[in-house]
PDB file of C-alpha atoms in Angstrom:
ATOM      1  CA  MET I   9      -0.099  -0.039  -0.118  1.00  0.00           C
ATOM      2  CA  THR I  10       1.172   3.499  -0.875  1.00  0.00           C
ATOM      3  CA  VAL I  11       0.931   5.719   2.169  1.00  0.00           C
ATOM      4  CA  SER I  12       1.675   8.891   0.452  1.00  0.00           C
ATOM      5  CA  THR I  13       1.811  10.423  -3.067  1.00  0.00           C
ATOM      6  CA  GLY I  14       2.937  13.962  -3.993  1.00  0.00           C
ATOM      7  CA  GLY I  15       4.100  16.700  -1.963  1.00  0.00           C
ATOM      8  CA  ARG I  16       4.619  17.141   1.727  1.00  0.00           C
ATOM      9  CA  LYS I  17       2.175  15.502   4.280  1.00  0.00           C
ATOM     10  CA  MET I  18       1.343  15.882   7.819  1.00  0.00           C
ATOM     11  CA  CYS I  19       1.485  12.877  10.190  1.00  0.00           C
ATOM     12  CA  SER I  20      -2.326  13.118  10.564  1.00  0.00           C
ATOM     13  CA  SER I  21      -3.006  12.887   7.077  1.00  0.00           C
ATOM     14  CA  LEU I  22      -0.400  10.027   6.779  1.00  0.00           C
ATOM     15  CA  ALA I  23      -1.970   8.178   9.579  1.00  0.00           C
ATOM     16  CA  GLU I  24      -5.486   8.554   8.224  1.00  0.00           C
ATOM     17  CA  ARG I  25      -4.209   7.238   4.952  1.00  0.00           C
ATOM     18  CA  ALA I  26      -2.493   4.277   6.570  1.00  0.00           C
ATOM     19  CA  GLY I  27      -5.820   3.473   8.650  1.00  0.00           C
ATOM     20  CA  HIS I  28      -4.832   4.627  11.976  1.00  0.00           C
ATOM     21  CA  GLY I  29      -7.189   6.508  14.202  1.00  0.00           C
ATOM     22  CA  ASP I  30      -4.719   9.055  15.393  1.00  0.00           C
ATOM     23  CA  PRO I  31      -1.244  10.232  14.350  1.00  0.00           C
ATOM     24  CA  GLN I  32       0.689   9.006  17.395  1.00  0.00           C
ATOM     25  CA  ALA I  33       1.932   5.719  15.833  1.00  0.00           C
ATOM     26  CA  MET I  34       3.025   7.637  12.657  1.00  0.00           C
ATOM     27  CA  GLN I  35       4.824  10.263  14.708  1.00  0.00           C
ATOM     28  CA  ARG I  36       6.571   7.769  16.714  1.00  0.00           C
ATOM     29  CA  LEU I  37       7.682   5.940  13.597  1.00  0.00           C
ATOM     30  CA  LEU I  38       9.056   8.941  11.907  1.00  0.00           C
ATOM     31  CA  ARG I  39      10.758  10.140  15.090  1.00  0.00           C
ATOM     32  CA  THR I  40      12.331   6.888  16.242  1.00  0.00           C
ATOM     33  CA  ALA I  41      12.795   4.497  13.207  1.00  0.00           C
ATOM     34  CA  VAL I  42      16.335   3.400  12.335  1.00  0.00           C
ATOM     35  CA  TRP I  43      17.113   3.320   8.698  1.00  0.00           C
ATOM     36  CA  ASP I  44      18.795   0.073   7.743  1.00  0.00           C
ATOM     37  CA  ALA I  45      20.510   0.745   4.395  1.00  0.00           C
ATOM     38  CA  ASP I  46      21.947  -2.628   3.920  1.00  0.00           C
ATOM     39  CA  GLY I  47      18.631  -4.367   4.801  1.00  0.00           C
ATOM     40  CA  ALA I  48      16.626  -2.001   2.455  1.00  0.00           C
ATOM     41  CA  ARG I  49      19.246  -2.865  -0.426  1.00  0.00           C
ATOM     42  CA  ASP I  50      18.940  -6.450   0.328  1.00  0.00           C
ATOM     43  CA  GLY I  51      15.142  -6.384   0.468  1.00  0.00           C
ATOM     44  CA  ILE I  52      14.891  -4.557  -3.026  1.00  0.00           C
ATOM     45  CA  ARG I  53      17.373  -6.804  -4.614  1.00  0.00           C
ATOM     46  CA  ASP I  54      15.526 -10.043  -3.421  1.00  0.00           C
ATOM     47  CA  TRP I  55      12.251  -8.340  -4.653  1.00  0.00           C
ATOM     48  CA  LEU I  56      13.804  -7.492  -8.014  1.00  0.00           C
ATOM     49  CA  ILE I  57      15.252 -11.052  -8.519  1.00  0.00           C
ATOM     50  CA  LYS I  58      11.846 -12.327  -8.052  1.00  0.00           C
ATOM     51  CA  GLN I  59      10.428  -9.707 -10.509  1.00  0.00           C
ATOM     52  CA  LEU I  60      13.005 -10.308 -13.141  1.00  0.00           C
ATOM     53  CA  GLY I  61      13.048 -14.022 -12.820  1.00  0.00           C
ATOM     54  CA  HIS I  62      16.921 -14.605 -12.806  1.00  0.00           C
ATOM     55  CA  SER I  63      19.443 -13.774 -10.144  1.00  0.00           C
ATOM     56  CA  GLN I  64      22.053 -12.648 -12.834  1.00  0.00           C
ATOM     57  CA  ALA I  65      19.454 -10.326 -14.457  1.00  0.00           C
ATOM     58  CA  VAL I  66      20.484  -6.536 -14.651  1.00  0.00           C
ATOM     59  CA  LEU I  67      18.092  -3.686 -14.212  1.00  0.00           C
ATOM     60  CA  VAL I  68      19.416  -0.395 -15.819  1.00  0.00           C
ATOM     61  CA  THR I  69      17.717   2.867 -14.764  1.00  0.00           C
ATOM     62  CA  ASP I  70      18.163   6.356 -16.088  1.00  0.00           C
ATOM     63  CA  GLU I  71      17.768   9.567 -14.176  1.00  0.00           C
ATOM     64  CA  PRO I  72      15.215  12.029 -15.769  1.00  0.00           C
ATOM     65  CA  GLY I  73      16.808  14.870 -17.697  1.00  0.00           C
ATOM     66  CA  ALA I  74      16.559  17.563 -20.538  1.00  0.00           C
ATOM     67  CA  LEU I  75      18.370  18.723 -23.524  1.00  0.00           C
ATOM     68  CA  LYS I  76      19.692  22.321 -23.199  1.00  0.00           C
ATOM     69  CA  LYS I  77      21.352  24.305 -26.048  1.00  0.00           C
ATOM     70  CA  ALA I  78      22.575  27.093 -23.615  1.00  0.00           C
ATOM     71  CA  VAL I  79      24.961  26.751 -20.770  1.00  0.00           C
ATOM     72  CA  CYS I  80      23.312  29.411 -18.630  1.00  0.00           C
ATOM     73  CA  SER I  81      20.924  27.049 -16.789  1.00  0.00           C
ATOM     74  CA  VAL I  82      21.926  25.732 -13.415  1.00  0.00           C
ATOM     75  CA  GLY I  83      23.456  22.204 -13.845  1.00  0.00           C
ATOM     76  CA  VAL I  84      23.851  22.222 -17.533  1.00  0.00           C
ATOM     77  CA  GLN I  85      26.927  20.313 -18.755  1.00  0.00           C
ATOM     78  CA  ARG I  86      28.063  18.002 -21.533  1.00  0.00           C
ATOM     79  CA  GLN I  87      26.957  14.504 -20.434  1.00  0.00           C
ATOM     80  CA  TYR I  88      25.484  11.479 -21.995  1.00  0.00           C
ATOM     81  CA  THR I  89      21.664  11.577 -22.119  1.00  0.00           C
ATOM     82  CA  CYS I  90      19.415   8.755 -23.119  1.00  0.00           C
ATOM     83  CA  ILE I  91      16.908  11.219 -24.811  1.00  0.00           C
ATOM     84  CA  ALA I  92      19.719  12.207 -27.403  1.00  0.00           C
ATOM     85  CA  GLY I  93      21.632   8.792 -27.155  1.00  0.00           C
ATOM     86  CA  ARG I  94      24.905  10.789 -27.156  1.00  0.00           C
ATOM     87  CA  VAL I  95      26.940  13.379 -25.125  1.00  0.00           C
ATOM     88  CA  VAL I  96      25.311  16.837 -25.539  1.00  0.00           C
ATOM     89  CA  ASN I  97      24.564  19.742 -23.227  1.00  0.00           C
ATOM     90  CA  GLY I  98      22.018  18.273 -20.764  1.00  0.00           C
ATOM     91  CA  GLN I  99      20.587  19.225 -17.275  1.00  0.00           C
ATOM     92  CA  VAL I 100      19.653  16.390 -14.773  1.00  0.00           C
ATOM     93  CA  HIS I 101      16.453  16.950 -12.914  1.00  0.00           C
ATOM     94  CA  ALA I 102      17.179  15.919  -9.206  1.00  0.00           C
ATOM     95  CA  GLY I 103      13.462  15.167  -8.196  1.00  0.00           C
ATOM     96  CA  GLY I 104      12.029  14.187 -11.532  1.00  0.00           C
ATOM     97  CA  ARG I 105       9.946  16.356 -13.533  1.00  0.00           C
TER      98      ARG I 105
END
């Protein structure tokens, strides 16, 4: 289940969407949760292996970007972009579009 989509949320709306009667459990989770990067990586890897069907499969992702002719915009530099399929002036979007 997706707890949240879009922009910023308050604990009360997150708790309501998750089916909780009040925001206390969500507040406690957000305040005290310990992030286990290795565990998250391993869990995602295991899920992907099941989805792709082979332990040697490779999933390639690409960050969103845009072609830019000018060099005056922030973050524009010569780089490989999948949109062009070659090295051109491009701008990577940090948070998507």
